[in-house]
mmCIF file of C-alpha atoms in Angstrom:
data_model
loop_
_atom_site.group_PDB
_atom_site.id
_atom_site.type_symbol
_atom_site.label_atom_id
_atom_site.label_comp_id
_atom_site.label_asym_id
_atom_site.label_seq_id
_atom_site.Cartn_x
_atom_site.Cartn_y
_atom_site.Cartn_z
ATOM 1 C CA UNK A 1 0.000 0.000 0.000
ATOM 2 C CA UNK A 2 0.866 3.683 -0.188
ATOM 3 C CA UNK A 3 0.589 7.028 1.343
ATOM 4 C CA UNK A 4 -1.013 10.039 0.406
ATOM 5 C CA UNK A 5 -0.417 12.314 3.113
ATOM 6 C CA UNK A 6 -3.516 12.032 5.013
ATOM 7 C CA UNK A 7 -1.126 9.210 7.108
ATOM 8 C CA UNK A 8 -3.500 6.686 6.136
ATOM 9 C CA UNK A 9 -3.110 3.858 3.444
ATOM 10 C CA UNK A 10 -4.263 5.150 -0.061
ATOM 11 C CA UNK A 11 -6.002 1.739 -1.400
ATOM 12 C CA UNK A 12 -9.067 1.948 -3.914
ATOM 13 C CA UNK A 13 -11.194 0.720 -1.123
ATOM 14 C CA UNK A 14 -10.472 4.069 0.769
ATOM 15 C CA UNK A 15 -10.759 6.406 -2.359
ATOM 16 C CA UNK A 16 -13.877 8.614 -2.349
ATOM 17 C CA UNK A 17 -16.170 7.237 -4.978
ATOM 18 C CA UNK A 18 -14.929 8.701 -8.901
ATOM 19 C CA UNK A 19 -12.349 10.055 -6.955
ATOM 20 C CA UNK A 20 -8.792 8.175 -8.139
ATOM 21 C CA UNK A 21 -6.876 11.645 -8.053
ATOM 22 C CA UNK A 22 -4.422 10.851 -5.397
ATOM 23 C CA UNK A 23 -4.381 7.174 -6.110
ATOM 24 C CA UNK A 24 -2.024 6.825 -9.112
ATOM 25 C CA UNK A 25 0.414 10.245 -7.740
ATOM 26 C CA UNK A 26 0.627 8.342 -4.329
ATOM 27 C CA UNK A 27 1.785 5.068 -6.564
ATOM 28 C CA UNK A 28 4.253 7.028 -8.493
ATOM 29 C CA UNK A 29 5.867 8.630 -5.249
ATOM 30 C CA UNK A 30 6.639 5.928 -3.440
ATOM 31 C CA UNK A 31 9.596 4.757 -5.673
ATOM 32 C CA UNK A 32 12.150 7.996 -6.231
ATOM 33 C CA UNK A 33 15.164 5.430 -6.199
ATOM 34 C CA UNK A 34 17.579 3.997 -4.314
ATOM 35 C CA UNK A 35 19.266 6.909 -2.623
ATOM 36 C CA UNK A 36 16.374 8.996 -1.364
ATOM 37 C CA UNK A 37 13.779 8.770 0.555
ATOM 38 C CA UNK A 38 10.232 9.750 -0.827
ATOM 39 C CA UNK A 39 7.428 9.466 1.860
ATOM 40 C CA UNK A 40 4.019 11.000 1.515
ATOM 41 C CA UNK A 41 4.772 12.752 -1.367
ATOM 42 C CA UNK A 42 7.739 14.707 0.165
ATOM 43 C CA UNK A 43 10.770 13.487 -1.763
ATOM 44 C CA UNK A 44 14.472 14.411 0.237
ATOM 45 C CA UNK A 45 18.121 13.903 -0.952
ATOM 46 C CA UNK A 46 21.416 14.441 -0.135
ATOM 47 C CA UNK A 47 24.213 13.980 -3.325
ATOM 48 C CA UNK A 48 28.062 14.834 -2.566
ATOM 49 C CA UNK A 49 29.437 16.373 -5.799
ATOM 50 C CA UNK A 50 32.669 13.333 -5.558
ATOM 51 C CA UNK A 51 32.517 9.889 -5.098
ATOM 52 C CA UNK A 52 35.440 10.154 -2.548
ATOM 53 C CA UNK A 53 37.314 12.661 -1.306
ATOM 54 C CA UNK A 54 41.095 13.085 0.011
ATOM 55 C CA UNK A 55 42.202 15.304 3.505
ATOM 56 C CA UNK A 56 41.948 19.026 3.371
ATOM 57 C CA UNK A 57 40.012 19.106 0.623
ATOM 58 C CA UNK A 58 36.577 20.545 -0.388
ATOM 59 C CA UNK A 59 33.010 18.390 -0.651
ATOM 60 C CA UNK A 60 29.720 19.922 -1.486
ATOM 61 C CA UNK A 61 26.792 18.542 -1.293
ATOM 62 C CA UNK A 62 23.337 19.155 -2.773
ATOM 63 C CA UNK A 63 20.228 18.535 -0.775
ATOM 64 C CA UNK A 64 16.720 18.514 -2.667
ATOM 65 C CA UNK A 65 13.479 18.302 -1.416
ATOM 66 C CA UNK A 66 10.531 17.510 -3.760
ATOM 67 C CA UNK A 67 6.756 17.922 -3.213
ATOM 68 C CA UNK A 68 5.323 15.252 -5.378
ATOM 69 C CA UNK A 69 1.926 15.000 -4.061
ATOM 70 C CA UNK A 70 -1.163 16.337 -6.270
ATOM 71 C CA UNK A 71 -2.890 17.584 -3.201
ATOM 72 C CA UNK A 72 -0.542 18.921 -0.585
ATOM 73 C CA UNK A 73 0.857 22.363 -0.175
ATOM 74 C CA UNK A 74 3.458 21.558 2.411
ATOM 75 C CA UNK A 75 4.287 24.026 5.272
ATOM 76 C CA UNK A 76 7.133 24.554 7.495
ATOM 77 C CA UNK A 77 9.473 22.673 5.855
ATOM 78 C CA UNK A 78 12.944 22.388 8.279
ATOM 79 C CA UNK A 79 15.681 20.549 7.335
ATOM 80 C CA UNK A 80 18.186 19.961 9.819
ATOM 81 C CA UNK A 81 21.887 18.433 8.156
ATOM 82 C CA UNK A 82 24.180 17.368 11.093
ATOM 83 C CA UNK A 83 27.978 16.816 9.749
ATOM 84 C CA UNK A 84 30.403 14.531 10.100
ATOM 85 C CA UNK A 85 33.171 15.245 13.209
ATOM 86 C CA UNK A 86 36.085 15.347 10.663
ATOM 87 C CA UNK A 87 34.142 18.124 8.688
ATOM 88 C CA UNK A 88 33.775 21.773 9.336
ATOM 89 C CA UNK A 89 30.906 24.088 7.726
ATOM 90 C CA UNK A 90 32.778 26.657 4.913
ATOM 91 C CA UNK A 91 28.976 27.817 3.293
ATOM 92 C CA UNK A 92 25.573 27.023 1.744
ATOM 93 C CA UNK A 93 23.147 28.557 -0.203
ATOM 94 C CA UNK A 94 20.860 29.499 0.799
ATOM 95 C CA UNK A 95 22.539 30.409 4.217
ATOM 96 C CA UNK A 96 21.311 28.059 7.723
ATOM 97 C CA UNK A 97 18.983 29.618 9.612
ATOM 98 C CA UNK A 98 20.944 28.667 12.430
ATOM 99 C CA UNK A 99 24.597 27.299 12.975
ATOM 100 C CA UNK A 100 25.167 24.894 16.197
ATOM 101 C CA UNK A 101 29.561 23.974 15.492
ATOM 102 C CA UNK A 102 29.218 22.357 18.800
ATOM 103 C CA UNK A 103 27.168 19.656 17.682
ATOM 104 C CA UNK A 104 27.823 19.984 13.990
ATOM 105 C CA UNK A 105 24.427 20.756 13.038
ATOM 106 C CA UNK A 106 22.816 23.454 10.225
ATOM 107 C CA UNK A 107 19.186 24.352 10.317
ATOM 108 C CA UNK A 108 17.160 25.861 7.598
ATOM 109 C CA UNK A 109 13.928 26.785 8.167
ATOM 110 C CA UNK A 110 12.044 27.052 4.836
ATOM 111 C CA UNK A 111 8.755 27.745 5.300
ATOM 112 C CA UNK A 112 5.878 26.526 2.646
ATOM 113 C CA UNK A 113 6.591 24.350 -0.151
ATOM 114 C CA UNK A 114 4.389 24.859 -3.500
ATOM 115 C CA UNK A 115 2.024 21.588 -5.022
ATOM 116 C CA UNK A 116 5.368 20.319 -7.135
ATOM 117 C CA UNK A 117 7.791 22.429 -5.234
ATOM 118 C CA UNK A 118 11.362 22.202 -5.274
ATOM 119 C CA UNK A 119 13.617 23.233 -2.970
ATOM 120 C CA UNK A 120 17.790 23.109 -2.981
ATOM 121 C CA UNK A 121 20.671 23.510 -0.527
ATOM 122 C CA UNK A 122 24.487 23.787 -2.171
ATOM 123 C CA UNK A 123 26.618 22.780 0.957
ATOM 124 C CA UNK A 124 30.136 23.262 1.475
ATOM 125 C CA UNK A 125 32.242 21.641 4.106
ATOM 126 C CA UNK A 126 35.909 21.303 4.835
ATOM 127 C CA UNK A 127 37.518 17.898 5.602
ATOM 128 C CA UNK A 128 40.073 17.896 8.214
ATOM 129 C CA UNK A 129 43.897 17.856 7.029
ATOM 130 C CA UNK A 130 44.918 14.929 9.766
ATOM 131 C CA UNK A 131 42.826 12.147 9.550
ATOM 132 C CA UNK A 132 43.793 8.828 11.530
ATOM 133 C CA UNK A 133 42.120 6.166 11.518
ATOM 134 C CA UNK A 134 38.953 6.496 9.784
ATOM 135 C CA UNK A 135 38.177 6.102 6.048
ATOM 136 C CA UNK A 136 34.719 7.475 6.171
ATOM 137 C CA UNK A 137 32.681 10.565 6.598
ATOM 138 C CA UNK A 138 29.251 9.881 7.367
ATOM 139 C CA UNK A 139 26.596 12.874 7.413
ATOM 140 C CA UNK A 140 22.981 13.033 8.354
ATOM 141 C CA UNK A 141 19.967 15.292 6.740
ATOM 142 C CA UNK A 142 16.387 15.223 8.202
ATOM 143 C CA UNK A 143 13.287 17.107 7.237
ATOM 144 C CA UNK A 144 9.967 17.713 8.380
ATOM 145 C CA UNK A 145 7.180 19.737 7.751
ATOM 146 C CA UNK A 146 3.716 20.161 8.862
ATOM 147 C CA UNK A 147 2.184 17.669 7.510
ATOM 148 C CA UNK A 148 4.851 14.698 7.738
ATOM 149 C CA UNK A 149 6.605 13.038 10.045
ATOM 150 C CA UNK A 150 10.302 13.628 10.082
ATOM 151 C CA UNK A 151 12.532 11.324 7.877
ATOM 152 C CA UNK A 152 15.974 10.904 7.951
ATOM 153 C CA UNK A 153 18.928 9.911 5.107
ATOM 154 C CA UNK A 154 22.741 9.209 6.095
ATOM 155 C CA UNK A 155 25.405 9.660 3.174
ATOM 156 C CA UNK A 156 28.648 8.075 3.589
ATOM 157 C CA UNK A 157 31.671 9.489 1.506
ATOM 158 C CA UNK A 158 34.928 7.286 1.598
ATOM 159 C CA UNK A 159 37.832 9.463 2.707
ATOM 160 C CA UNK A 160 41.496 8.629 0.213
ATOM 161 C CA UNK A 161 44.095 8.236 2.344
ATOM 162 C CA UNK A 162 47.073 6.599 1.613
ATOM 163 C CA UNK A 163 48.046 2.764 3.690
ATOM 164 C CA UNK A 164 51.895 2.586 4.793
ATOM 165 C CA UNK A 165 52.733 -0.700 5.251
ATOM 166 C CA UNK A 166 55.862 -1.622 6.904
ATOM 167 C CA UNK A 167 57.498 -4.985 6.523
ATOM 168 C CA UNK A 168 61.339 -6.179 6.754
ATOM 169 C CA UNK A 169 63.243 -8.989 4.877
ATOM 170 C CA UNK A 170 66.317 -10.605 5.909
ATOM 171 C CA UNK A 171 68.464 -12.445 8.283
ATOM 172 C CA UNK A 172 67.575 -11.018 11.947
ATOM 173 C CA UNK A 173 70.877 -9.510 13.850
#
């Protein structure tokens, strides 16, 4: 079964007679892929710009949020992206509403959404020269709004750093 919004199961049984508006849209929402999450026709995603990434360098992200519902006009959309420890914040656009570099966390507070809204984030962070031993960032985004619950999506980037290994040949003296 699917949802529609109204946080109950859209099934032709619970359709309003001649009313099939929101059935097929809540079909078609429930699948936006692999990588995102798409839940009652509020789509969310978080894409790093590289595959990988090396010490001291730059990564940017892209968050999108998507309104795919036929119905819905969703309102006070926050998203909340909490960053990895070996990370520091550089910039976004738009700018957070609020900046906690204690607990690594950005807030936007974005207000309504319009019936096949789109909304984007560019984020820039900074990944820490010394790294020892870890080989992964990991990074959190949540959003919620109104009329949803809140969902959450983790994106793990694999950090290059290079393996010394040690080993000696030979007679021992």
């Amino acid at each position: 079964f699917c949802f529609d919004g109204r946080l109950s199961p859209v099934t032709p049984e619970n359709v309003e007679p001649g009313n099939y508006a929101d059935f097929p849209q809540a079909l078609i929402s429930t699948n936006c892929g692999a990588s995102c999450i798409n839940l009652l026709g509020l789509a969310g995603n978080k894409v790093p710009w590289a595959s990988h990434v090396a010490p001291g360098e730059l990564l940017t992200y892209t968050l999108t949020f998507t309104d795919t519902s036929t119905v819905h006009n969703y309102t006070g959309l926050l998203i909340t992206d909490t960053y990895d420890s070996l990370l520091s914040f550089v910039g976004a656009d738009p700018a957070p509403t609020a900046h906690d570099a204690d607990a690594r966390r950005l807030r936007w507070s974005l207000g309504p959404m319009p019936i096949d809204g789109h909304r984007q984030i560019t984020l820039t962070m900074q990944v820490a020269s010394t790294i020892e031993d870890r080989y992964t960032l990991t990074n959190t985004v949540a959003w919620d709004s109104n009329e949803t619950a809140p969902h959450t999506l983790s994106k793990v980037t694999p950090i290059d750093v290079a393996a010394l290994h040690v080993s000696m040949s030979g007679p021992a003296t």
